CSV table of C-alpha atoms in Angstrom, one decimal:
chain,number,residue,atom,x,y,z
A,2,UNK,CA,120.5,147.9,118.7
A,3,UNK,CA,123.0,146.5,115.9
A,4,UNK,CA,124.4,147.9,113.4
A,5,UNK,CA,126.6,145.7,111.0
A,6,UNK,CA,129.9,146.6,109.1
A,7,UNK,CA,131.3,145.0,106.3
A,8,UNK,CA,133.9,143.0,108.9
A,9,UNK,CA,132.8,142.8,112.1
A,10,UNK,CA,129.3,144.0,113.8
A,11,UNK,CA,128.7,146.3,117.0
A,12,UNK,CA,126.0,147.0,119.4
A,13,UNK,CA,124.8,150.3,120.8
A,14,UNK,CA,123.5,150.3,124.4
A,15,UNK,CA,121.4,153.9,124.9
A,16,UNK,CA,122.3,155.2,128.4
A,17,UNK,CA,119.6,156.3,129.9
A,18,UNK,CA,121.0,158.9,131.9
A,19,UNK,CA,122.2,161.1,128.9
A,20,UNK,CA,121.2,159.0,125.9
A,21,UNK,CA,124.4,158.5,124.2
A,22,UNK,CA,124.5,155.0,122.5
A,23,UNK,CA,127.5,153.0,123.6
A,24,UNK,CA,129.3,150.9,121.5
A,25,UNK,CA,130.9,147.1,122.0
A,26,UNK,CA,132.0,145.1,119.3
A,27,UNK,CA,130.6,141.7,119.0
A,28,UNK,CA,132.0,138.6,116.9
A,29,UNK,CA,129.1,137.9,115.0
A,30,UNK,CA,125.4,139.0,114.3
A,31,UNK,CA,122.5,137.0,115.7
A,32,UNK,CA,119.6,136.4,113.2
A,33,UNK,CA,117.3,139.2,112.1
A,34,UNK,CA,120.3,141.8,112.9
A,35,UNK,CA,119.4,145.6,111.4
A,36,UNK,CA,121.0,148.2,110.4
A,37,UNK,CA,119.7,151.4,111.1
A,38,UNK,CA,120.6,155.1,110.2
A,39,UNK,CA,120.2,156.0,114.0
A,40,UNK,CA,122.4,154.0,115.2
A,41,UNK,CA,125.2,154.6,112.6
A,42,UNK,CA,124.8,158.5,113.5
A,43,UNK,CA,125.6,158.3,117.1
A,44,UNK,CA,128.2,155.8,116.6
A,45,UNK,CA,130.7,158.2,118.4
A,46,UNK,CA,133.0,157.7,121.5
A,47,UNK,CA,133.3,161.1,122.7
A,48,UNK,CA,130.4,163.5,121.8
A,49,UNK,CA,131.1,167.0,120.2
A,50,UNK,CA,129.8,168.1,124.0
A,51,UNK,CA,132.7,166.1,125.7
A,52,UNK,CA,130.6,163.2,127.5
A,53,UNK,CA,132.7,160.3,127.6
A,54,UNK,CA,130.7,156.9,126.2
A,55,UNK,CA,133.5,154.8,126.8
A,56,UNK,CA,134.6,153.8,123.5
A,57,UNK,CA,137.5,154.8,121.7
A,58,UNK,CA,136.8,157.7,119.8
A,59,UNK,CA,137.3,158.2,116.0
A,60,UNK,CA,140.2,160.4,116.0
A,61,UNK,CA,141.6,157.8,119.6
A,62,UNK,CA,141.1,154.7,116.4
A,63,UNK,CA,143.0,157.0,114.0
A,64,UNK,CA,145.5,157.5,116.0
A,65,UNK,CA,146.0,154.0,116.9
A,66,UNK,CA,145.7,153.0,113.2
A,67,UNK,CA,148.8,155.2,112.0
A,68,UNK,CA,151.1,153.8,115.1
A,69,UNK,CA,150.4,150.2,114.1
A,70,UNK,CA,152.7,148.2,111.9
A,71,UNK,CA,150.0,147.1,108.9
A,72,UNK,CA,149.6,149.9,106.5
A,73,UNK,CA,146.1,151.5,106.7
A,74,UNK,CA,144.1,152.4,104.0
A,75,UNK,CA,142.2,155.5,103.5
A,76,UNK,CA,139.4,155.5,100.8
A,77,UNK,CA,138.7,158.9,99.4
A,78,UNK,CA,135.0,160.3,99.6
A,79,UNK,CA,133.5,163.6,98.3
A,80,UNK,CA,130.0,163.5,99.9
A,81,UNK,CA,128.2,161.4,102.0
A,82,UNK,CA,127.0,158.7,99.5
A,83,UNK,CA,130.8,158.1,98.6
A,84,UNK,CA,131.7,157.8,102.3
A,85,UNK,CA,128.9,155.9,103.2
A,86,UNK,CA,130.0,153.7,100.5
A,87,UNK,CA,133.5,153.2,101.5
A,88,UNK,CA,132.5,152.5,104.9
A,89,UNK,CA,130.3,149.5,104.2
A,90,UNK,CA,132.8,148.3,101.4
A,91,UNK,CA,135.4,147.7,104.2
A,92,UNK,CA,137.5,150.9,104.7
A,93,UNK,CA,138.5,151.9,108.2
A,94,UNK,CA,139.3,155.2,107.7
A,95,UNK,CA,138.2,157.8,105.0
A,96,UNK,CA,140.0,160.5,103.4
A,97,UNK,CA,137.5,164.1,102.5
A,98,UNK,CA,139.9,164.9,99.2
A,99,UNK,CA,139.8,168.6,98.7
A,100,UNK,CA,140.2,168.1,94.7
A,101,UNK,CA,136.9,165.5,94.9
A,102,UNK,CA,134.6,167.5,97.3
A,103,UNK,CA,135.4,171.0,94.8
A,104,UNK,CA,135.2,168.7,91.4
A,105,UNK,CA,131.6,167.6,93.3
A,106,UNK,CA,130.4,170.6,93.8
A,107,UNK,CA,131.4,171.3,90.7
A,108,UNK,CA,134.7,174.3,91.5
A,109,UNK,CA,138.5,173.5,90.7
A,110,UNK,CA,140.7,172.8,93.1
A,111,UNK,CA,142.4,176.1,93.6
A,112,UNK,CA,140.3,176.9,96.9
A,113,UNK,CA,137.6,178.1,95.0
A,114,UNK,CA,135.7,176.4,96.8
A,115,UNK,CA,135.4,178.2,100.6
A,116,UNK,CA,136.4,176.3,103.8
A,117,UNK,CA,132.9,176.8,104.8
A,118,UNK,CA,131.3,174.8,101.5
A,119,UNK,CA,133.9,172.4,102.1
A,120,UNK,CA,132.9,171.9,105.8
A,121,UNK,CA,129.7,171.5,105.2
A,122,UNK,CA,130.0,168.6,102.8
A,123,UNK,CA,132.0,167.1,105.4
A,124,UNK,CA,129.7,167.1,108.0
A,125,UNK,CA,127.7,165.8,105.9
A,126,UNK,CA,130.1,162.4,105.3
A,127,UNK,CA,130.4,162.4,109.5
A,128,UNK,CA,126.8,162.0,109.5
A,129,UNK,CA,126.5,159.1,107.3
A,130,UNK,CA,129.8,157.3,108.4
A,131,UNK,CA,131.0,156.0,111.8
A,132,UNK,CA,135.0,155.7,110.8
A,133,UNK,CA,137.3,158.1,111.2
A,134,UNK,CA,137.8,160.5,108.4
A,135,UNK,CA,140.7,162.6,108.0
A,136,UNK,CA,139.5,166.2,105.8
A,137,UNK,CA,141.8,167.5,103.4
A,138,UNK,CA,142.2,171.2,105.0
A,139,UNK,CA,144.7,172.4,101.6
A,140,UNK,CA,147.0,175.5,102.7
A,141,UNK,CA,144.5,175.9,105.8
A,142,UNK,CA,143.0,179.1,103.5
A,143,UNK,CA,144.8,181.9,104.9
A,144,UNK,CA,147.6,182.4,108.0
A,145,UNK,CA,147.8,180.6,111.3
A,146,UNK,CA,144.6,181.9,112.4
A,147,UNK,CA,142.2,181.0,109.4
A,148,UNK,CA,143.8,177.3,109.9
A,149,UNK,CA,143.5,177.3,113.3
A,150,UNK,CA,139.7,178.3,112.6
A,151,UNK,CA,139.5,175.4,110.2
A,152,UNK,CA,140.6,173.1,112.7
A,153,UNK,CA,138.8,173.6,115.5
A,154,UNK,CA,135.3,173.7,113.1
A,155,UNK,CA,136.4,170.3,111.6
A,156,UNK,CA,137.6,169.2,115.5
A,157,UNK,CA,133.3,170.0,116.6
A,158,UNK,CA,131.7,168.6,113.3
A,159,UNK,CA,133.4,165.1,114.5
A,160,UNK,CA,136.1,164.9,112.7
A,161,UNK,CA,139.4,162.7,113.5
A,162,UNK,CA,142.1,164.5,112.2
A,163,UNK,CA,143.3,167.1,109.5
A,164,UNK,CA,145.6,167.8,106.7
A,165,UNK,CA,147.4,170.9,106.0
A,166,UNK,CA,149.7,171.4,103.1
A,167,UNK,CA,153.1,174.1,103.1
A,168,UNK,CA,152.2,175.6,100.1
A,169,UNK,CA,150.5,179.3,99.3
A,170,UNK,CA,146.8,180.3,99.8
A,171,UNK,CA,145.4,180.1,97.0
A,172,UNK,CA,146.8,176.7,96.5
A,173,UNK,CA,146.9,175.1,92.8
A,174,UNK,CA,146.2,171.5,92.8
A,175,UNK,CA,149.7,169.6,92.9
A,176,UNK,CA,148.9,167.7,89.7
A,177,UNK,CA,148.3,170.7,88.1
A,178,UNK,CA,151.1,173.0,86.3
A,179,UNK,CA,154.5,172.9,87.7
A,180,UNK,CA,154.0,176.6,89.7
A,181,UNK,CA,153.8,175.5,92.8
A,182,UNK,CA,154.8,178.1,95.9
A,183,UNK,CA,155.9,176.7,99.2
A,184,UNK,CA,155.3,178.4,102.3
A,185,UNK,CA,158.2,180.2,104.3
A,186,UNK,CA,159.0,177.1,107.2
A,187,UNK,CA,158.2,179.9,109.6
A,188,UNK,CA,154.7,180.3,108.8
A,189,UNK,CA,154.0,176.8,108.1
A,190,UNK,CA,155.0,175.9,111.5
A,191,UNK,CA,153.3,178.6,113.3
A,192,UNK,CA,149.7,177.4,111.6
A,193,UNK,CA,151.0,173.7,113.3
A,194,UNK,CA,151.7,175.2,116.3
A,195,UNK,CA,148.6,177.2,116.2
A,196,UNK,CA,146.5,174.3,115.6
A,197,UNK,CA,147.9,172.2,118.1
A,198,UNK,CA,146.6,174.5,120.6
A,199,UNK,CA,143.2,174.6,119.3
A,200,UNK,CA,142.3,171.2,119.2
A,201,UNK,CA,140.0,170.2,122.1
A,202,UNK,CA,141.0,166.5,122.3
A,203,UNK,CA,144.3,165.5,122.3
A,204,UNK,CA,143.5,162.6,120.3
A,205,UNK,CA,143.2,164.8,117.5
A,206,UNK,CA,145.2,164.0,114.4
A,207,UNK,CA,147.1,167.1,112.4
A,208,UNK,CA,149.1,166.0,109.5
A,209,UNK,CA,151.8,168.3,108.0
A,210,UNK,CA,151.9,167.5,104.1
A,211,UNK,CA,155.0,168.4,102.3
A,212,UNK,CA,154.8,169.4,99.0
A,213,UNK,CA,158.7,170.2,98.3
A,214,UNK,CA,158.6,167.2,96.0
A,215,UNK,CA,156.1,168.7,94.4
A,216,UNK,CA,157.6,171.9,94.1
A,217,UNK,CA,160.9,170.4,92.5
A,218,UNK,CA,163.0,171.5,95.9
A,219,UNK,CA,164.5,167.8,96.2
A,220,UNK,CA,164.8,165.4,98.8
A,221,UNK,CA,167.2,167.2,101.6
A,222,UNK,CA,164.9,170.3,101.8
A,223,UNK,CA,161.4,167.7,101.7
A,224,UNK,CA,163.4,166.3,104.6
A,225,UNK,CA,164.1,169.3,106.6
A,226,UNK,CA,160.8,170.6,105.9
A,227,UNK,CA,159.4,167.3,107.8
A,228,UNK,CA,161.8,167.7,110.8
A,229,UNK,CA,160.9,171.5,111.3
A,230,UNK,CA,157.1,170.2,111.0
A,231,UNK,CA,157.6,167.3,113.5
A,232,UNK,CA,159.3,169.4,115.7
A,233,UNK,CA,156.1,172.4,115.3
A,234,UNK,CA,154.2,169.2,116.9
A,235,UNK,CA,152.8,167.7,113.7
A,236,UNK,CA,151.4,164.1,114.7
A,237,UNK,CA,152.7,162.6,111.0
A,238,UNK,CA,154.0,163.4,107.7
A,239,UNK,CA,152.1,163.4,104.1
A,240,UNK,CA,155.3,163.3,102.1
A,241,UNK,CA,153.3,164.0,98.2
A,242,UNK,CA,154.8,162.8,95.0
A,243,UNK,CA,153.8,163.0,91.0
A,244,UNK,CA,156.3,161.1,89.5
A,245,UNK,CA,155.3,157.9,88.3
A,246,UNK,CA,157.5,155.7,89.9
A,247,UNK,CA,157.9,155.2,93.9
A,248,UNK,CA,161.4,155.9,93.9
A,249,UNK,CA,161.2,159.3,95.6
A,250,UNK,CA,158.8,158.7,98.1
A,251,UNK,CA,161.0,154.9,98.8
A,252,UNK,CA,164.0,157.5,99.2
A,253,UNK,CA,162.3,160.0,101.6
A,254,UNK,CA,160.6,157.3,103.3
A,255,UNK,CA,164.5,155.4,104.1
A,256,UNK,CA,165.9,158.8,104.9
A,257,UNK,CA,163.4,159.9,107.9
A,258,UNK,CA,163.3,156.4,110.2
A,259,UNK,CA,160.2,156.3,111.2
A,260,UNK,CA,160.5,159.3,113.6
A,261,UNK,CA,156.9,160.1,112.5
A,262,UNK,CA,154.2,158.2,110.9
A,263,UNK,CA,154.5,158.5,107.5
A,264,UNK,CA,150.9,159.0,104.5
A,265,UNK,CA,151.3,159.0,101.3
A,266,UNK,CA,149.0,158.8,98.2
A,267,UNK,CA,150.2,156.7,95.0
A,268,UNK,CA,148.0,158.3,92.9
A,269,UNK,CA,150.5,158.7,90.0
A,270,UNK,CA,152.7,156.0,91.1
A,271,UNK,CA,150.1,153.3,91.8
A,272,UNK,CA,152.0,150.5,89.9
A,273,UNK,CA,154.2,150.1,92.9
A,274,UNK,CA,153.2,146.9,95.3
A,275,UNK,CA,151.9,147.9,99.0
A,276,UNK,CA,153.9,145.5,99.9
A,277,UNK,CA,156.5,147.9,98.7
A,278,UNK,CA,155.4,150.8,101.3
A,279,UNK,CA,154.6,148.3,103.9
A,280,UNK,CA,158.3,147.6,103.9
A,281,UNK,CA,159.8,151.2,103.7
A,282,UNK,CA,157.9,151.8,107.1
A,283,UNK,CA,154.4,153.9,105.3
A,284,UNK,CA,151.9,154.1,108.1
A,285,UNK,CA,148.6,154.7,106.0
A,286,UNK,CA,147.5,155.1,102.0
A,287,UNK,CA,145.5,157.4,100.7
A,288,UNK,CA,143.4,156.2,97.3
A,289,UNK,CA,143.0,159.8,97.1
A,290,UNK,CA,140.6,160.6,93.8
A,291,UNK,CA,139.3,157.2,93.0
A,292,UNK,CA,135.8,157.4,93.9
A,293,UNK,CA,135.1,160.7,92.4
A,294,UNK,CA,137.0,159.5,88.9
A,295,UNK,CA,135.1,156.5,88.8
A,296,UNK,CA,132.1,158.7,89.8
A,297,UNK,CA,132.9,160.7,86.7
A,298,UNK,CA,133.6,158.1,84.4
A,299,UNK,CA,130.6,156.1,85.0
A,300,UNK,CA,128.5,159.3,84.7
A,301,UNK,CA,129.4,160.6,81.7
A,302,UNK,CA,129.4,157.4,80.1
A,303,UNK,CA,125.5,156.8,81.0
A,304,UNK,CA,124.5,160.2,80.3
A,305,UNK,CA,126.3,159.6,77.0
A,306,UNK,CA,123.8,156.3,76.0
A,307,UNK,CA,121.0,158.2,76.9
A,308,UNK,CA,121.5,161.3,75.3
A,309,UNK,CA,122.6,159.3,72.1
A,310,UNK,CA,119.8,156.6,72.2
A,311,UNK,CA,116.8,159.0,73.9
A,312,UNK,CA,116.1,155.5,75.7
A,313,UNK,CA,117.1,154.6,78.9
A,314,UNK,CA,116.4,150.5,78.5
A,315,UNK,CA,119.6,149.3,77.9
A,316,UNK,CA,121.0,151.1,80.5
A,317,UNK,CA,118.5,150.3,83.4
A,318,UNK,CA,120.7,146.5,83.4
A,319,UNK,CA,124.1,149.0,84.1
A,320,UNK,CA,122.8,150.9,87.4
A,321,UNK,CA,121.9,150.5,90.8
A,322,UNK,CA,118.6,149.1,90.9
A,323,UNK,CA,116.5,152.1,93.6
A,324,UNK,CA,115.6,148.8,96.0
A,325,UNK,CA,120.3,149.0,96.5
A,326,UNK,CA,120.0,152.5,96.9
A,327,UNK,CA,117.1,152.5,99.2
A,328,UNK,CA,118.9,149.8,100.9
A,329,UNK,CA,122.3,150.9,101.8
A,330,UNK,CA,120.5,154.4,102.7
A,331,UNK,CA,118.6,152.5,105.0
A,332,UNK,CA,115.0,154.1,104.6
A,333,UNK,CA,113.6,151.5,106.3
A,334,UNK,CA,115.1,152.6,109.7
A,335,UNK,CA,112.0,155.4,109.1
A,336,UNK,CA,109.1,153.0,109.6
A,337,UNK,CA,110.8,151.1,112.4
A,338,UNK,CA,111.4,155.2,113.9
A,339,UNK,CA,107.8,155.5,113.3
A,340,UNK,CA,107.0,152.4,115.7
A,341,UNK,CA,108.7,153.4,118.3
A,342,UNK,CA,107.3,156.9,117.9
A,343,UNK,CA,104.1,155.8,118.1
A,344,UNK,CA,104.3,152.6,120.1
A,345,UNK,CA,102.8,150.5,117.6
C-alpha cells in the first residue's frame, strides 16, 4: 500500500501477526500509486499500545528534526482539514496553536476553551496527519498535576511533543494587553519535572516557553528562566516575542549557545530573513496563526459577496471545486474499502 507525500512517497507493509502497517520510504512512486485514508491513519512507528513497527516514531522524527542544523518549520493547524492540508503542502511537522483551535471553535484564547475540547480537536488532526505535531498545552491549565494530566492524554492520542508556557492559569493570549503574570520558577519547574515523569516514551518532546519577554521582565531574567527550565529537564526552549523586529529574540538567541534547541514564532516580527534565525542557531519555526487568519479572511470575505449579491455565481470561480475537497479527503479510499470488504 502507498501513500504519497508532497516530497517523497512511503509504503506500508500490514504485519500479519498484529496488523500494524510498517512504513519504508521509497524514492519514487510506481504508476497508478493511491493514496488512501487507511493508510495515512496508521502511519505510526510505535502504537499508543507500545508495539514497536520499526519505524521512527513521530515524536523519535521530532526529535531528530530540532537537533539538526536546518531550521524546521512548523505549520500551524486548528482542525484536521488545516493539518491535513499542511501535511500534503509539504510541512514536516505541525504546530496545534491554542489561539487557532479556541478562535475555531469559536472561544478566545484565555483557556476558555477546556483542555478536554482542545484535545479532542487534536486527536482529531492525529488522525488525519502522519507528521509530527507538537500541541500548544498554554499554562498546562492548572498546577503540576493538571499539566502532567495534559501530557500524558496528548502522549496516548499520538502526539509528538508539548508546549507549556510560565505564565498563570487562566492565561491571556500574549498578543493581547500588556498584563501578563509569570509563574513563580518553582512551580513552572515542578509541572516540567512532573511531566517528564509522565511521559511513556522517552522520545517525547516537552518544550518550556518563556514568556518573560512577553511580560516586559528583560533579557537576563528570559535567560535564567530558560536555564532553570533546562535544568527541570525541558528538551528545548520557545523563547516568545511581540516586538516587531527580531532584535530580542537575535539577542536571547546569542546569549544562550545552543545549550538547548531553541523555537520561536515570528509572528510579529516576520520581516526578518530565516536565513537570519538559521544563523543565530534557531532549531524550528512556528507560522503560528497563519492558517486560521487566512481561514478567516477568506471566509468573511465570501460570506460578504454572498450576503451582498444573494448569488453565489461569481464566487463558485473563488473556491475549492467539491471534486479538490473530495480529493484531498480521499473518499475514494471508501469504495476501494468496500472491495476488499466484500472481495469484489
Amino acid at each position: 500500500m502507498l501513500i504519497r507525500q508532497r516530497s517523497s512517497w512511503h509504503t506500508f507493509v500490514l504485519d500479519p501477526v498484529d496488523g500494524n502497517r510498517n512504513l519504508t520510504s521509497t524514492a519514487s512512486a510506481p504508476p497508478g500509486a493511491v493514496v488512501t485514508a487507511a493508510a495515512r491513519r496508521t502511519m505510526t512507528s510505535v502504537r499508543e499500545n507500545g508495539t514497536d513497527t520499526g519505524t521512527p516514531s513521530r515524536a523519535s522524527r521530532l526529535r531528530a528534526m530540532i537537533r539538526e542544523k536546518e531550521l524546521t518549520y512548523l505549520m500551524e493547524a486548528h482542525d484536521g482539514l488545516s493539518a491535513r492540508i499542511a501535511e500534503v503542502e509539504g510541512f514536516q511537522a505541525i504546530w496545534a496553536s491554542g489561539l487557532s483551535m479556541s478562535t475555531a471553535l469559536g472561544v478566545r484564547d484565555s483557556d476558555e476553551a477546556s483542555w478536554s475540547q482542545l484535545l479532542g480537536v487534536v486527536e482529531a488532526m492525529v488522525e488525519a496527519t502522519t507528521v509530527p505535531i507538537v500541541v500548544d498545552g498554554d499554562t498546562g491549565y492548572g498546577n503540576f498535576n493538571t499539566a502532567r494530566r495534559f501530557v500524558a492524554k496528548a502522549e496516548r492520542l499520538g502526539v509528538a511533543g508539548v508546549c507549556l508556557e510560565d505564565k498563570i492559569f487562566p492565561k491571556m493570549n500574549s498578543f493581547v494587553g500588556d498584563s501578563h503574570t509569570l509563574a513563580e520558577v518553582s512551580d513552572f519547574t515542578a509541572k516540567i519535572r512532573a511531566c517528564k515523569d509522565s511521559q511513556r516514551s522517552p522520545d517525547f518532546v516537552l518544550v518550556a516557553r518563556v514568556e518573560a519577554l512577553i511580560a516586559g521582565r528583560g533579557l537576563a531574567e528570559a535567560l535564567d528562566r530558560a536555564h532553570a527550565y533546562h535544568e527541570a529537564g525541558a528538551d528545548a526552549i520557545f523563547i516568545h516575542s511581540r516586538q516587531s523586529d527580531a532584535t530580542e529574540i537575535l539577542d536571547f538567541c546569542r546569549e544562550w549557545g545552543q545549550r538547548l534547541p531553541l523555537v520561536i514564532a515570528p509572528t510579529t516580527y516576520a520581516s526578518t530573513p530565516s536565513s537570519e534565525f538559521q544563523a543565530a542557531g534557531v532549531s524550528a519555526v512556528i507560522w503560528a496563526n497563519h492558517s486560521m487568519r487566512a481561514a478567516v479572511s477568506a471566509m468573511r470575505r465570501v460570506c460578504r459577496e454572498i450576503f451582498t449579491k444573494q448569488s453565489v455565481h461569481r464566487t463558485e470561480s473563488e473556491l475549492a471545486s467539491l471534486a479538490e475537497v473530495f480529493e484531498l479527503m480521499e473518499y475514494s479510499e471508501i469504495d476501494e474499502a468496500e472491495r476488499r470488504a466484500y472481495r469484489v
